[in-house]
PDB file of C-alpha atoms in Angstrom:
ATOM      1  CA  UNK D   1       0.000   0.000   0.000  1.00  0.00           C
ATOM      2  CA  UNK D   2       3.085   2.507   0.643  1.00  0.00           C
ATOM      3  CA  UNK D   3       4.087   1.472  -2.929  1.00  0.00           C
ATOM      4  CA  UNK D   4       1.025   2.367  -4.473  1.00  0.00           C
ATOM      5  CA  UNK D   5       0.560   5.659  -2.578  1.00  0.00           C
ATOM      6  CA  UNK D   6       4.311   6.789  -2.929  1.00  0.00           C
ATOM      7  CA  UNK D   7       5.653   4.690  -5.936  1.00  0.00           C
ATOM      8  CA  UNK D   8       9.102   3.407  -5.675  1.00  0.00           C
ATOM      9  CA  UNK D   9      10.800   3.677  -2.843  1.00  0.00           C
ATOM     10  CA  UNK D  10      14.656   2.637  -1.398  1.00  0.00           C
ATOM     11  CA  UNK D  11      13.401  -0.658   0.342  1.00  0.00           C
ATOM     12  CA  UNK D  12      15.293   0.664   3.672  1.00  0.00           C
ATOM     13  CA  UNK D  13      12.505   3.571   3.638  1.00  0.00           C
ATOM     14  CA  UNK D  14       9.957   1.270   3.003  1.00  0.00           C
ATOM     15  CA  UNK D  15      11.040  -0.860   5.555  1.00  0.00           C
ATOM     16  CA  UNK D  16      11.258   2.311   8.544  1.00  0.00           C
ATOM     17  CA  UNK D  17       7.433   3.717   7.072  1.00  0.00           C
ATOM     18  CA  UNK D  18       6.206  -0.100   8.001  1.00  0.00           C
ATOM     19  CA  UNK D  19       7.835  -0.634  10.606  1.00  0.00           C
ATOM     20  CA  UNK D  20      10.050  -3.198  10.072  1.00  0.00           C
ATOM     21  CA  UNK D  21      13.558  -4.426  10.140  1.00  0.00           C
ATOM     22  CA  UNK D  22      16.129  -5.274   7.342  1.00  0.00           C
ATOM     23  CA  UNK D  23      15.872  -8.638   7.486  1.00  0.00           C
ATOM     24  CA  UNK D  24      12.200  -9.271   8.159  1.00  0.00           C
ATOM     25  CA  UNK D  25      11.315  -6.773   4.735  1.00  0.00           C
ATOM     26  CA  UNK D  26      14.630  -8.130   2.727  1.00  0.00           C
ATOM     27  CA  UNK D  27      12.406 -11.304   2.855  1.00  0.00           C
ATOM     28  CA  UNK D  28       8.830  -9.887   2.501  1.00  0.00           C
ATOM     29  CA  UNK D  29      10.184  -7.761  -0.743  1.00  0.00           C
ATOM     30  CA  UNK D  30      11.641 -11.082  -1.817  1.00  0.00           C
ATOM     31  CA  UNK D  31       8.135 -13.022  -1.188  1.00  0.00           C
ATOM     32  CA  UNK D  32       6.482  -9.964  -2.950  1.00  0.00           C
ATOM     33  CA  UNK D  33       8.721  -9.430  -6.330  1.00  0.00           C
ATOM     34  CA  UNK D  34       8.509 -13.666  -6.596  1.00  0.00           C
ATOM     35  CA  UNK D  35       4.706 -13.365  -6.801  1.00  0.00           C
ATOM     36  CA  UNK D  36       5.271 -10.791  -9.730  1.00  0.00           C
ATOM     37  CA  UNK D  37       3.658  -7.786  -7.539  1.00  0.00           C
ATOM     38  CA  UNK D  38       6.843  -5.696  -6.963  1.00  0.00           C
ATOM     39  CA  UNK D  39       9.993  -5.384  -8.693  1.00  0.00           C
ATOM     40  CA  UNK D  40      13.366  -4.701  -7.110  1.00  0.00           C
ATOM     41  CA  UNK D  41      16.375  -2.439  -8.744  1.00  0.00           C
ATOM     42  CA  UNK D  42      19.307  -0.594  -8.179  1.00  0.00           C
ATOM     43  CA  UNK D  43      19.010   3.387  -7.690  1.00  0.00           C
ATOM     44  CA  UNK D  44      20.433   5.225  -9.934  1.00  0.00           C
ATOM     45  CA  UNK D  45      21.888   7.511  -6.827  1.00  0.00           C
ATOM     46  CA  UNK D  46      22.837   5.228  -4.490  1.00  0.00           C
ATOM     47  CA  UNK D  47      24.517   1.980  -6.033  1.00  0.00           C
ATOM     48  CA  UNK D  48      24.166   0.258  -2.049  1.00  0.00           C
ATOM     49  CA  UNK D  49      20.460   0.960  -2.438  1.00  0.00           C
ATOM     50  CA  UNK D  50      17.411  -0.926  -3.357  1.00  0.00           C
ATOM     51  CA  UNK D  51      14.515   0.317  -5.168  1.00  0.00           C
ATOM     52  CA  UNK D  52      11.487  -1.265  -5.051  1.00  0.00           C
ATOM     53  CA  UNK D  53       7.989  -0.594  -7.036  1.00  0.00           C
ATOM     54  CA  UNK D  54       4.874  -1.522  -7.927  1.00  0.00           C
ATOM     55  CA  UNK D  55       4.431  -4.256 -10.243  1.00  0.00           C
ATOM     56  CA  UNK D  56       1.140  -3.913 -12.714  1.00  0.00           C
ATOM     57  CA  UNK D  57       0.178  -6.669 -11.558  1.00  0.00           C
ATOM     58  CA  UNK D  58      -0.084  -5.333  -7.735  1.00  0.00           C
ATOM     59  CA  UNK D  59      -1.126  -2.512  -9.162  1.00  0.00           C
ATOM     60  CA  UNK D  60      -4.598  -4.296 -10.878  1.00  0.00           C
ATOM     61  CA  UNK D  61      -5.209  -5.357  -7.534  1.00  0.00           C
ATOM     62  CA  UNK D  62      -5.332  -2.107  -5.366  1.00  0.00           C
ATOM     63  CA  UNK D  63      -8.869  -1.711  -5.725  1.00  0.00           C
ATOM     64  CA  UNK D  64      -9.994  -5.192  -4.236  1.00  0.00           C
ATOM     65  CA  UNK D  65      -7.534  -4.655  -1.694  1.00  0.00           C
ATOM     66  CA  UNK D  66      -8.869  -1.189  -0.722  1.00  0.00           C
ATOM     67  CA  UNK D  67     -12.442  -2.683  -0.739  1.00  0.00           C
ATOM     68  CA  UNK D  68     -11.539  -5.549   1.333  1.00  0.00           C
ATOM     69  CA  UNK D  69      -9.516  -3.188   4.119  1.00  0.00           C
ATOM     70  CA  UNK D  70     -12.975  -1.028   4.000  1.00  0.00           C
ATOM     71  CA  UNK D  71     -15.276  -3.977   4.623  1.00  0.00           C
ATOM     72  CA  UNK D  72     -12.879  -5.168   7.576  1.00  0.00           C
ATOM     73  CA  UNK D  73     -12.782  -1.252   9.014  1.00  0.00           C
ATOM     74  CA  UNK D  74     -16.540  -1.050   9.106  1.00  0.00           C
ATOM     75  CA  UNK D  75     -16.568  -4.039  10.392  1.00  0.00           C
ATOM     76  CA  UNK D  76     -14.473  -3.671  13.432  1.00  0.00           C
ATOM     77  CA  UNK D  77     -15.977  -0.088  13.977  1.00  0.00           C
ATOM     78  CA  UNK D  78     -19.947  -1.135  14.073  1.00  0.00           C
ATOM     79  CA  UNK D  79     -21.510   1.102  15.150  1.00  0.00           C
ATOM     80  CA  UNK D  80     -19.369   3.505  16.701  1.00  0.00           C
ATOM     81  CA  UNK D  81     -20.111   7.440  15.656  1.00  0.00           C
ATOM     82  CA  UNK D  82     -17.051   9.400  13.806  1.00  0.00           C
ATOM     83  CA  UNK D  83     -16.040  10.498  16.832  1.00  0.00           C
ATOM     84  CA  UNK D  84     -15.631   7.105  18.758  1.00  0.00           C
ATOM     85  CA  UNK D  85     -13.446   6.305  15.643  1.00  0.00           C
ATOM     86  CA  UNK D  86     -11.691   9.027  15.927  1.00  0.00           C
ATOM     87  CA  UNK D  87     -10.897   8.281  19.252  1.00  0.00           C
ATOM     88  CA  UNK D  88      -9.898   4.897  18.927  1.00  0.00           C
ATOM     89  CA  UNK D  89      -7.468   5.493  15.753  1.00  0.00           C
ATOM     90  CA  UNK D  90      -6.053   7.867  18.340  1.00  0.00           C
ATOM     91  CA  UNK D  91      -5.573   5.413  21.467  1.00  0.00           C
ATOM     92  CA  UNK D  92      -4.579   2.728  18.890  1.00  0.00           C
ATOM     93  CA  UNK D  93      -1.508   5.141  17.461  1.00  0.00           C
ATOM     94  CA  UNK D  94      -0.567   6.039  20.889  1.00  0.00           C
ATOM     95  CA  UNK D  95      -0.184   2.021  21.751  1.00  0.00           C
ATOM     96  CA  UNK D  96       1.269   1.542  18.641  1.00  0.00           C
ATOM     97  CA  UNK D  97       4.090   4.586  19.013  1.00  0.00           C
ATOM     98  CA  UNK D  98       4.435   3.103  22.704  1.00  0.00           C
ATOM     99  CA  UNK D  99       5.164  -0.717  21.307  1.00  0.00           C
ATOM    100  CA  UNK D 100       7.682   0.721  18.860  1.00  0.00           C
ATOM    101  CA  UNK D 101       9.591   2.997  21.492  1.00  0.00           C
ATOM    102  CA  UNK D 102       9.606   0.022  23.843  1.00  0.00           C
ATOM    103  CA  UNK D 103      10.720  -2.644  21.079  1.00  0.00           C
ATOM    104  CA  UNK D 104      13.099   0.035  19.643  1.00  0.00           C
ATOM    105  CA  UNK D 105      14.685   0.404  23.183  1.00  0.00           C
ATOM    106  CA  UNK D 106      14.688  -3.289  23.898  1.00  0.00           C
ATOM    107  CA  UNK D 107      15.939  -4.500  21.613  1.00  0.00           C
ATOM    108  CA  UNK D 108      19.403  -3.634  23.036  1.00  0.00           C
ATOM    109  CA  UNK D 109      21.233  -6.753  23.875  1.00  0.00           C
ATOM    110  CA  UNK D 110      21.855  -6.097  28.204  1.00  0.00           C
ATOM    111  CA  UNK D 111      24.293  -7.533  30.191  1.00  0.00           C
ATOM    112  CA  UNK D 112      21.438  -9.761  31.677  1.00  0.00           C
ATOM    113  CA  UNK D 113      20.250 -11.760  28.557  1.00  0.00           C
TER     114      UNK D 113
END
């Protein structure tokens, strides 16, 4: 979805707007450009960089995806009013920005482990 609202991107941006680690979107990116829906290339600007973009392929598919990601929002929301949504998108990005401070911070190796 970041590929289809930014196009192509280094995959160590995509990776930090997800996210995720090196390792954990070296092999999604892999998984993805296999099934034909992204392809991976060298930038022209930075020869140890990675681009990677949308495929057409991934590409024909953003509208079923977008439907099915609306279906499973209203969904989850039921009958909650704007504002209740509101509210909860807000809570939920305040536990989310607290999970990735904690696992950012964590994931220190300490003189315990």
């Amino acid at each position: 979805m970041e590929l289809w609202e930014h196009g192509a991107l280094r995959q160590g941006d995509l990776a930090r707007r997800v996210g995720s680690d090196a390792a954990t979107m070296t092999r999604s990116v892999k998984r993805l450009e296999q099934a034909g829906f992204v392809r991976r290339s060298p930038s022209p600007t930075d020869r140890r960089s990675v681009l990677v973009e949308p495929t057409a392929a991934s590409i024909a598919l953003r509208d079923q995806v977008e439907a099915v990601w609306a279906e499973l929002e209203r969904t989850v929301t039921g009958d909650l009013t704007p504002d209740e949504r509101d509210q909860a998108l807000a809570s939920l990005n305040r536990l989310e920005q607290s999970l990735s401070l904690h696992s950012a911070t964590s994931a220190e190796p300490t003189a315990d482990c």
